[in-house]
PDB file of C-alpha atoms in Angstrom:
ATOM      1  CA  MET F  10     -10.423 -16.888  31.415  1.00 93.00           C
ATOM      2  CA  ASN F  11     -10.750 -17.875  27.839  1.00 95.00           C
ATOM      3  CA  PHE F  12      -7.245 -19.482  26.540  1.00 95.00           C
ATOM      4  CA  GLU F  13      -5.785 -17.467  23.759  1.00 94.00           C
ATOM      5  CA  GLY F  14      -3.100 -19.427  21.585  1.00 95.00           C
ATOM      6  CA  PHE F  15      -0.132 -17.704  20.403  1.00 95.00           C
ATOM      7  CA  PRO F  16      -0.438 -16.494  16.490  1.00 91.00           C
ATOM      8  CA  LYS F  17       1.121 -18.090  13.644  1.00 91.00           C
ATOM      9  CA  MET F  18       3.905 -16.331  12.279  1.00 92.00           C
ATOM     10  CA  ALA F  19       4.698 -15.704   8.434  1.00 93.00           C
ATOM     11  CA  ARG F  20       8.022 -16.505   7.469  1.00 95.00           C
ATOM     12  CA  LEU F  21      10.305 -14.188   6.065  1.00 95.00           C
ATOM     13  CA  SER F  22      11.374 -15.258   3.272  1.00 95.00           C
ATOM     14  CA  ARG F  23       8.281 -15.148   1.323  1.00 97.00           C
ATOM     15  CA  GLU F  24       6.646 -12.765  -1.208  1.00 98.00           C
ATOM     16  CA  ILE F  25       6.956  -8.974  -1.213  1.00 98.00           C
ATOM     17  CA  ILE F  26       5.708  -6.431  -3.341  1.00 98.00           C
ATOM     18  CA  VAL F  27       7.477  -2.839  -3.030  1.00 98.00           C
ATOM     19  CA  THR F  28       5.669   0.045  -4.448  1.00 98.00           C
ATOM     20  CA  GLU F  29       6.211   3.648  -4.704  1.00 98.00           C
ATOM     21  CA  LYS F  30       4.995   5.691  -1.745  1.00 98.00           C
ATOM     22  CA  ILE F  31       2.830   8.373  -2.899  1.00 98.00           C
ATOM     23  CA  ASP F  32       2.862  11.263  -0.945  1.00 97.00           C
ATOM     24  CA  GLY F  33      -0.345  12.332  -0.473  1.00 97.00           C
ATOM     25  CA  THR F  34      -3.567  11.729   1.379  1.00 98.00           C
ATOM     26  CA  ASN F  35      -5.149   8.361   2.291  1.00 98.00           C
ATOM     27  CA  ALA F  36      -8.255   7.640   1.226  1.00 98.00           C
ATOM     28  CA  GLN F  37     -10.887   5.162   0.876  1.00 98.00           C
ATOM     29  CA  VAL F  38     -14.213   4.231  -0.706  1.00 98.00           C
ATOM     30  CA  CYS F  39     -16.200   1.660   1.024  1.00 98.00           C
ATOM     31  CA  ILE F  40     -19.267   0.018  -1.030  1.00 98.00           C
ATOM     32  CA  GLY F  41     -21.845  -2.374   0.774  1.00 97.00           C
ATOM     33  CA  VAL F  42     -23.105  -5.692  -0.349  1.00 95.00           C
ATOM     34  CA  ASN F  43     -26.527  -3.768  -1.583  1.00 95.00           C
ATOM     35  CA  GLY F  44     -24.250  -0.930  -3.313  1.00 92.00           C
ATOM     36  CA  GLU F  45     -23.909   1.650  -0.319  1.00 96.00           C
ATOM     37  CA  PHE F  46     -21.422   4.105  -0.717  1.00 98.00           C
ATOM     38  CA  PHE F  47     -18.819   5.245   1.753  1.00 98.00           C
ATOM     39  CA  VAL F  48     -16.012   7.733   1.227  1.00 98.00           C
ATOM     40  CA  GLY F  49     -13.188   8.030   4.081  1.00 98.00           C
ATOM     41  CA  SER F  50      -9.987   9.436   4.609  1.00 97.00           C
ATOM     42  CA  ARG F  51      -7.633   7.738   6.712  1.00 95.00           C
ATOM     43  CA  THR F  52      -9.370   8.636  10.018  1.00 96.00           C
ATOM     44  CA  ARG F  53     -13.045   9.306   9.369  1.00 97.00           C
ATOM     45  CA  TRP F  54     -15.950   9.163   6.816  1.00 98.00           C
ATOM     46  CA  ILE F  55     -16.250  12.149   4.815  1.00 98.00           C
ATOM     47  CA  THR F  56     -18.549  14.091   2.542  1.00 97.00           C
ATOM     48  CA  PRO F  57     -18.527  16.767  -0.293  1.00 97.00           C
ATOM     49  CA  GLU F  58     -19.269  19.331   2.702  1.00 97.00           C
ATOM     50  CA  ASP F  59     -17.123  17.922   5.146  1.00 97.00           C
ATOM     51  CA  ASP F  60     -13.880  16.821   2.926  1.00 97.00           C
ATOM     52  CA  ASN F  61     -10.305  16.012   2.499  1.00 97.00           C
ATOM     53  CA  PHE F  62      -8.829  18.023  -0.596  1.00 98.00           C
ATOM     54  CA  GLY F  63     -11.725  17.680  -2.507  1.00 98.00           C
ATOM     55  CA  PHE F  64     -11.669  13.532  -2.318  1.00 98.00           C
ATOM     56  CA  ALA F  65     -15.425  13.045  -1.402  1.00 98.00           C
ATOM     57  CA  LYS F  66     -16.081  15.735  -4.130  1.00 98.00           C
ATOM     58  CA  TRP F  67     -14.353  13.592  -6.749  1.00 98.00           C
ATOM     59  CA  ALA F  68     -15.834  10.353  -5.490  1.00 98.00           C
ATOM     60  CA  TYR F  69     -19.302  11.439  -5.730  1.00 98.00           C
ATOM     61  CA  GLU F  70     -19.007  12.686  -9.251  1.00 98.00           C
ATOM     62  CA  ASN F  71     -17.212   9.215 -10.047  1.00 98.00           C
ATOM     63  CA  LYS F  72     -19.563   7.140  -8.215  1.00 98.00           C
ATOM     64  CA  ASP F  73     -20.702   5.231 -11.091  1.00 97.00           C
ATOM     65  CA  GLN F  74     -17.142   4.122 -12.405  1.00 97.00           C
ATOM     66  CA  LEU F  75     -16.035   3.693  -8.462  1.00 98.00           C
ATOM     67  CA  LEU F  76     -19.309   1.348  -8.164  1.00 97.00           C
ATOM     68  CA  LYS F  77     -17.355  -0.800 -10.612  1.00 96.00           C
ATOM     69  CA  LEU F  78     -15.050  -1.699  -7.366  1.00 97.00           C
ATOM     70  CA  GLY F  79     -17.297  -3.921  -6.217  1.00 97.00           C
ATOM     71  CA  PRO F  80     -18.205  -4.716  -2.403  1.00 97.00           C
ATOM     72  CA  GLY F  81     -15.426  -4.342  -0.176  1.00 97.00           C
ATOM     73  CA  ARG F  82     -12.854  -1.442   1.339  1.00 97.00           C
ATOM     74  CA  HIS F  83     -10.493  -0.103  -1.453  1.00 98.00           C
ATOM     75  CA  PHE F  84      -7.786   2.170   0.199  1.00 98.00           C
ATOM     76  CA  GLY F  85      -5.836   4.227  -2.311  1.00 98.00           C
ATOM     77  CA  GLU F  86      -3.612   7.628  -2.136  1.00 98.00           C
ATOM     78  CA  TRP F  87      -5.163  10.683  -3.230  1.00 98.00           C
ATOM     79  CA  TRP F  88      -1.982  13.125  -4.610  1.00 98.00           C
ATOM     80  CA  GLY F  89      -1.700  15.730  -6.725  1.00 98.00           C
ATOM     81  CA  ARG F  90      -2.204  19.716  -7.095  1.00 98.00           C
ATOM     82  CA  GLY F  91      -2.225  21.010  -3.715  1.00 97.00           C
ATOM     83  CA  ILE F  92      -1.506  18.358  -1.809  1.00 97.00           C
ATOM     84  CA  GLN F  93       1.679  17.583   0.137  1.00 96.00           C
ATOM     85  CA  ARG F  94       4.418  16.898  -2.518  1.00 95.00           C
ATOM     86  CA  ARG F  95       2.277  18.027  -5.449  1.00 97.00           C
ATOM     87  CA  TYR F  96       4.336  16.687  -7.766  1.00 97.00           C
ATOM     88  CA  GLY F  97       4.099  19.183 -10.348  1.00 96.00           C
ATOM     89  CA  LEU F  98       0.756  18.349 -11.425  1.00 97.00           C
ATOM     90  CA  ASP F  99      -2.491  20.044 -11.925  1.00 97.00           C
ATOM     91  CA  ASP F 100      -4.288  17.690 -11.238  1.00 97.00           C
ATOM     92  CA  ARG F 101      -5.474  14.992  -8.545  1.00 98.00           C
ATOM     93  CA  ARG F 102      -5.208  11.611  -8.971  1.00 98.00           C
ATOM     94  CA  PHE F 103      -7.072   8.101  -6.895  1.00 98.00           C
ATOM     95  CA  SER F 104      -4.317   5.512  -6.873  1.00 98.00           C
ATOM     96  CA  LEU F 105      -5.364   1.750  -5.285  1.00 98.00           C
ATOM     97  CA  PHE F 106      -2.618   0.209  -2.759  1.00 98.00           C
ATOM     98  CA  ASN F 107      -4.166  -3.107  -3.714  1.00 97.00           C
ATOM     99  CA  THR F 108      -1.584  -3.800  -6.728  1.00 97.00           C
ATOM    100  CA  THR F 109      -2.467  -7.573  -6.923  1.00 95.00           C
ATOM    101  CA  ARG F 110      -6.242  -7.026  -7.651  1.00 96.00           C
ATOM    102  CA  TRP F 111      -5.993  -3.948  -9.668  1.00 96.00           C
ATOM    103  CA  GLY F 112      -2.724  -3.649 -11.144  1.00 93.00           C
ATOM    104  CA  SER F 113      -4.347  -4.404 -14.632  1.00 94.00           C
ATOM    105  CA  PRO F 114      -6.196  -1.033 -16.215  1.00 93.00           C
ATOM    106  CA  GLU F 115      -9.141  -3.463 -17.920  1.00 94.00           C
ATOM    107  CA  ASP F 116      -9.622  -4.495 -14.182  1.00 93.00           C
ATOM    108  CA  ARG F 117      -9.967  -1.233 -12.526  1.00 95.00           C
ATOM    109  CA  PRO F 118     -12.475   2.095 -13.074  1.00 97.00           C
ATOM    110  CA  ARG F 119     -10.976   4.406 -15.780  1.00 96.00           C
ATOM    111  CA  CYS F 120     -11.078   7.251 -13.248  1.00 98.00           C
ATOM    112  CA  CYS F 121      -8.335   5.453 -10.905  1.00 98.00           C
ATOM    113  CA  ASP F 122      -4.909   4.780 -10.925  1.00 97.00           C
ATOM    114  CA  VAL F 123      -2.516   2.007  -8.909  1.00 98.00           C
ATOM    115  CA  VAL F 124       0.567   2.658  -7.187  1.00 98.00           C
ATOM    116  CA  PRO F 125       3.560   1.574  -9.188  1.00 98.00           C
ATOM    117  CA  VAL F 126       5.003  -2.166  -8.395  1.00 98.00           C
ATOM    118  CA  LEU F 127       8.343  -1.601  -8.121  1.00 98.00           C
ATOM    119  CA  TYR F 128       9.566  -5.081  -7.827  1.00 98.00           C
ATOM    120  CA  ARG F 129       7.706  -8.047  -6.536  1.00 98.00           C
ATOM    121  CA  GLY F 130       9.834 -11.472  -5.546  1.00 98.00           C
ATOM    122  CA  GLU F 131      11.037 -13.326  -2.120  1.00 98.00           C
ATOM    123  CA  PHE F 132      11.963 -11.117   0.579  1.00 97.00           C
ATOM    124  CA  SER F 133      15.346  -9.359  -0.229  1.00 97.00           C
ATOM    125  CA  GLU F 134      16.740  -6.135   1.546  1.00 97.00           C
ATOM    126  CA  ASP F 135      19.159  -5.406  -0.965  1.00 98.00           C
ATOM    127  CA  ALA F 136      15.340  -5.510  -3.822  1.00 98.00           C
ATOM    128  CA  ILE F 137      14.426  -2.907  -1.397  1.00 98.00           C
ATOM    129  CA  LEU F 138      17.257  -0.858  -1.116  1.00 97.00           C
ATOM    130  CA  GLY F 139      17.567  -1.384  -5.135  1.00 98.00           C
ATOM    131  CA  THR F 140      14.130  -0.041  -5.347  1.00 98.00           C
ATOM    132  CA  LEU F 141      15.208   3.243  -3.264  1.00 98.00           C
ATOM    133  CA  ASP F 142      18.114   4.040  -5.439  1.00 97.00           C
ATOM    134  CA  GLN F 143      15.981   3.679  -8.597  1.00 97.00           C
ATOM    135  CA  LEU F 144      13.699   6.462  -6.806  1.00 98.00           C
ATOM    136  CA  ARG F 145      16.440   8.485  -6.251  1.00 97.00           C
ATOM    137  CA  GLU F 146      18.189   7.992  -9.814  1.00 97.00           C
ATOM    138  CA  TYR F 147      15.054   8.381 -11.496  1.00 97.00           C
ATOM    139  CA  GLY F 148      12.669   9.766  -9.660  1.00 98.00           C
ATOM    140  CA  SER F 149       9.320   9.042  -9.239  1.00 98.00           C
ATOM    141  CA  PHE F 150       7.586   6.426 -11.564  1.00 98.00           C
ATOM    142  CA  ALA F 151       3.994   7.795 -10.353  1.00 98.00           C
ATOM    143  CA  ALA F 152       4.879  11.237 -11.926  1.00 98.00           C
ATOM    144  CA  GLU F 153       7.391  10.874 -14.173  1.00 96.00           C
ATOM    145  CA  GLY F 154       9.903  13.781 -14.469  1.00 96.00           C
ATOM    146  CA  PHE F 155       9.432  14.237 -10.243  1.00 98.00           C
ATOM    147  CA  MET F 156      12.798  14.065  -8.887  1.00 97.00           C
ATOM    148  CA  ASN F 157      11.580  14.064  -5.122  1.00 96.00           C
ATOM    149  CA  PRO F 158       9.524  10.826  -4.186  1.00 97.00           C
ATOM    150  CA  GLU F 159       9.147   9.884  -0.686  1.00 96.00           C
ATOM    151  CA  GLY F 160      10.093   6.369  -0.832  1.00 98.00           C
ATOM    152  CA  VAL F 161       8.593   2.815  -0.900  1.00 98.00           C
ATOM    153  CA  VAL F 162       6.012   0.494   0.948  1.00 98.00           C
ATOM    154  CA  VAL F 163       6.699  -3.191   1.156  1.00 98.00           C
ATOM    155  CA  PHE F 164       3.903  -5.205   1.433  1.00 98.00           C
ATOM    156  CA  HIS F 165       4.769  -8.845   2.931  1.00 97.00           C
ATOM    157  CA  VAL F 166       2.092 -10.879   1.104  1.00 97.00           C
ATOM    158  CA  ALA F 167       2.489 -14.148   4.082  1.00 96.00           C
ATOM    159  CA  ALA F 168       2.072 -11.519   6.536  1.00 96.00           C
ATOM    160  CA  GLY F 169      -0.999  -9.394   5.386  1.00 96.00           C
ATOM    161  CA  ILE F 170       1.392  -6.441   6.187  1.00 96.00           C
ATOM    162  CA  CYS F 171       2.916  -3.208   4.699  1.00 97.00           C
ATOM    163  CA  PHE F 172       5.799  -1.410   5.641  1.00 97.00           C
ATOM    164  CA  LYS F 173       7.415   1.941   4.701  1.00 96.00           C
ATOM    165  CA  LYS F 174      10.788   3.086   4.123  1.00 97.00           C
ATOM    166  CA  THR F 175      11.421   6.602   3.317  1.00 96.00           C
ATOM    167  CA  ILE F 176      14.610   7.896   1.090  1.00 96.00           C
ATOM    168  CA  HIS F 177      14.871  10.909   3.916  1.00 93.00           C
ATOM    169  CA  LYS F 178      14.525  10.963   7.231  1.00 89.00           C
ATOM    170  CA  ASP F 179      13.957   7.229   7.762  1.00 90.00           C
ATOM    171  CA  GLU F 180      15.931   6.943  11.071  1.00 89.00           C
ATOM    172  CA  LEU F 181      13.470   9.495  12.436  1.00 84.00           C
ATOM    173  CA  PRO F 182      10.365   8.846  14.182  1.00 80.00           C
ATOM    174  CA  LYS F 183       7.189  10.394  11.794  1.00 74.00           C
ATOM    175  CA  ALA F 184       6.932  13.643  14.074  1.00 74.00           C
ATOM    176  CA  LEU F 185      10.544  14.169  13.777  1.00 74.00           C
ATOM    177  CA  ALA F 186      10.941  13.883  10.099  1.00 72.00           C
ATOM    178  CA  GLY F 187       8.222  16.116   9.177  1.00 68.00           C
ATOM    179  CA  GLU F 188       6.340  13.612   7.344  1.00 55.00           C
ATOM    180  CA  ALA F 189       2.801  14.399   6.201  1.00 52.00           C
ATOM    181  CA  SER F 190       1.596  10.430   5.631  1.00 48.00           C
TER     182      SER F 190
END
């Protein structure tokens, strides 16, 4: 039997990035080193003929722009008109999750947004709860004026892990809370 060591543990008191959790549908653009172009949902590859809320159709229409993301998997949320909370929008948007890489509008394609960063600093439960209070009081930062945001995603930088915390029914399992994503 091969020896398997216990994995190294990240320290909790390290940097976290708290972003607004947008309630849409998970999407990805995958670009190969030779420019291959794939589009996916959370669970499968999609095409304009076998789509997920029109994301593949949109991605292929914006392929030249999206190729500027470069090789790799680029995950984000496809959201807006007709998808989950809808956010009172007449259009649909693709917001990338990697705020460190795509936080500056100059660094990303014009057709892409990025999820709003609400806090960046050392891990603090008070900071996380404070961002939820901000969302309750001011509404969505992704869609100004929308007063029913879903919650936050906490990315622990050292561990490379995301956690979500919702405003409503966070104590319930996803199936019982009625969450869509």
